[in-house]
Coordinates of C-alpha atoms in Angstrom, one line a residue:
M295 CA 0.1 -0.1 -0.3
K296 CA 1.5 3.0 -1.3
F297 CA 0.5 6.2 0.4
I298 CA 3.3 8.8 0.7
T299 CA 2.5 11.3 -2.1
K300 CA 4.6 14.2 -3.3
R301 CA 3.1 16.7 -1.6
I302 CA 3.8 14.8 1.9
H303 CA 7.4 14.1 0.7
A304 CA 7.7 17.6 0.1
F305 CA 6.7 18.8 3.7
L306 CA 9.0 15.9 5.0
D307 CA 12.1 17.1 3.2
Y308 CA 13.2 20.5 4.9
P309 CA 12.8 18.7 8.3
V310 CA 14.8 16.0 7.4
A311 CA 17.7 18.0 5.8
I312 CA 17.8 20.4 9.2
A313 CA 17.5 17.1 11.5
L314 CA 20.4 15.8 9.2
I315 CA 22.5 18.8 9.7
V316 CA 21.8 19.5 13.6
L317 CA 20.9 15.7 15.2
P318 CA 24.8 14.5 14.8
F319 CA 25.7 17.4 17.3
V320 CA 23.0 16.3 19.7
L321 CA 23.8 12.8 19.6
G322 CA 27.5 13.1 19.6
L323 CA 28.0 11.1 16.5
G324 CA 31.7 10.6 15.3
S325 CA 33.0 8.6 18.4
S326 CA 33.7 5.7 16.3
N327 CA 34.9 7.8 13.1
P328 CA 34.6 11.7 12.6
I329 CA 32.9 10.7 9.0
A330 CA 29.6 9.6 11.0
L331 CA 29.3 13.3 11.9
Q332 CA 30.6 14.8 8.7
L333 CA 28.7 12.6 6.2
S334 CA 25.3 13.7 8.0
V335 CA 26.0 17.3 8.0
A336 CA 27.4 16.9 4.4
T337 CA 24.2 14.9 3.3
G338 CA 21.8 17.4 5.4
I339 CA 23.0 20.4 3.4
A340 CA 23.0 18.6 0.1
A341 CA 19.1 17.5 0.6
F342 CA 18.2 21.2 1.8
L343 CA 19.7 22.0 -1.7
L344 CA 18.0 19.3 -3.5
T345 CA 14.7 20.0 -1.7
L346 CA 15.1 24.1 -2.9
L347 CA 15.9 22.5 -6.5
T348 CA 13.1 20.2 -6.8
D349 CA 10.2 20.6 -8.7
H350 CA 7.6 20.2 -6.3
H351 CA 5.3 22.9 -4.6
L352 CA 8.0 23.7 -2.3
G353 CA 11.0 23.9 -4.5
A354 CA 12.2 27.4 -4.9
F355 CA 13.8 26.9 -8.2
R356 CA 12.4 23.6 -9.3
V357 CA 15.1 22.9 -12.0
I358 CA 15.6 18.9 -10.6
S359 CA 12.9 16.8 -11.6
Y360 CA 10.9 14.9 -8.4
K361 CA 11.9 11.4 -10.4
M362 CA 15.3 12.5 -10.1
H363 CA 14.6 13.5 -6.4
L364 CA 13.6 10.4 -5.7
I365 CA 16.6 8.4 -7.3
V366 CA 18.8 10.6 -5.3
D367 CA 16.9 9.9 -2.0
F368 CA 17.4 5.9 -3.0
V369 CA 20.8 6.2 -3.3
V370 CA 21.4 8.2 -0.1
A371 CA 19.3 5.5 1.8
I372 CA 21.6 2.7 0.2
V373 CA 24.5 4.7 1.3
F374 CA 23.5 5.1 4.9
I375 CA 22.6 1.3 5.3
L376 CA 26.4 0.5 4.0
A377 CA 28.4 3.7 5.6
P378 CA 28.8 1.8 8.9
F379 CA 30.4 -1.2 7.5
I380 CA 32.3 1.0 5.0
F381 CA 33.6 3.5 7.4
S382 CA 33.8 0.8 10.5
F383 CA 30.9 2.3 12.8
E384 CA 30.2 1.4 15.8
G385 CA 27.4 1.9 18.2
I386 CA 25.0 5.3 17.9
D387 CA 26.8 6.2 14.8
A388 CA 25.9 3.2 13.2
Y389 CA 22.5 2.9 14.7
Y390 CA 22.0 6.2 13.2
Y391 CA 22.7 5.3 9.9
W392 CA 21.3 2.4 9.4
I393 CA 17.7 3.6 10.9
N394 CA 17.9 6.9 8.7
G395 CA 18.7 4.5 5.9
A396 CA 15.8 2.5 6.4
A397 CA 13.7 5.5 6.9
V398 CA 14.3 7.0 3.7
L399 CA 14.3 3.6 2.0
S400 CA 10.6 3.3 3.5
V401 CA 9.7 6.8 2.1
V402 CA 11.0 6.2 -1.1
S403 CA 9.3 2.5 -1.6
L404 CA 5.7 3.7 0.0
H405 CA 6.4 6.7 -2.4
K406 CA 2.4 6.8 -4.1
P407 CA 3.1 7.0 -8.3
D408 CA 1.5 10.4 -9.4
V409 CA -2.0 9.9 -11.3
V410 CA -2.0 11.2 -14.8
A411 CA -5.3 12.5 -15.8
I412 CA -5.9 11.7 -19.6

């Protein structure tokens, strides 16, 4: 059952981007590897810019297609799931990326296709 619409996704994007920037500091990420903190902050900044540039009702410049946005989200989810293995994250560092990766993958997987009227 796919229920996440383009509109819902757009409303999630900005808070998620800000959380990716702020939460690593609040949670003290980086104890197993400093990249744990840096990767999240960099991804949060990129996600904020991606949202500003996406062609949806909350995009400011609308130069990136929504389909491309979803592809980028999917790639980020896979990178987040693999990052703890690649960078030897442990403890909170690893759990943070696995949980966020699973959440993003769920959002992309539960995305409701746009209905085109003929």
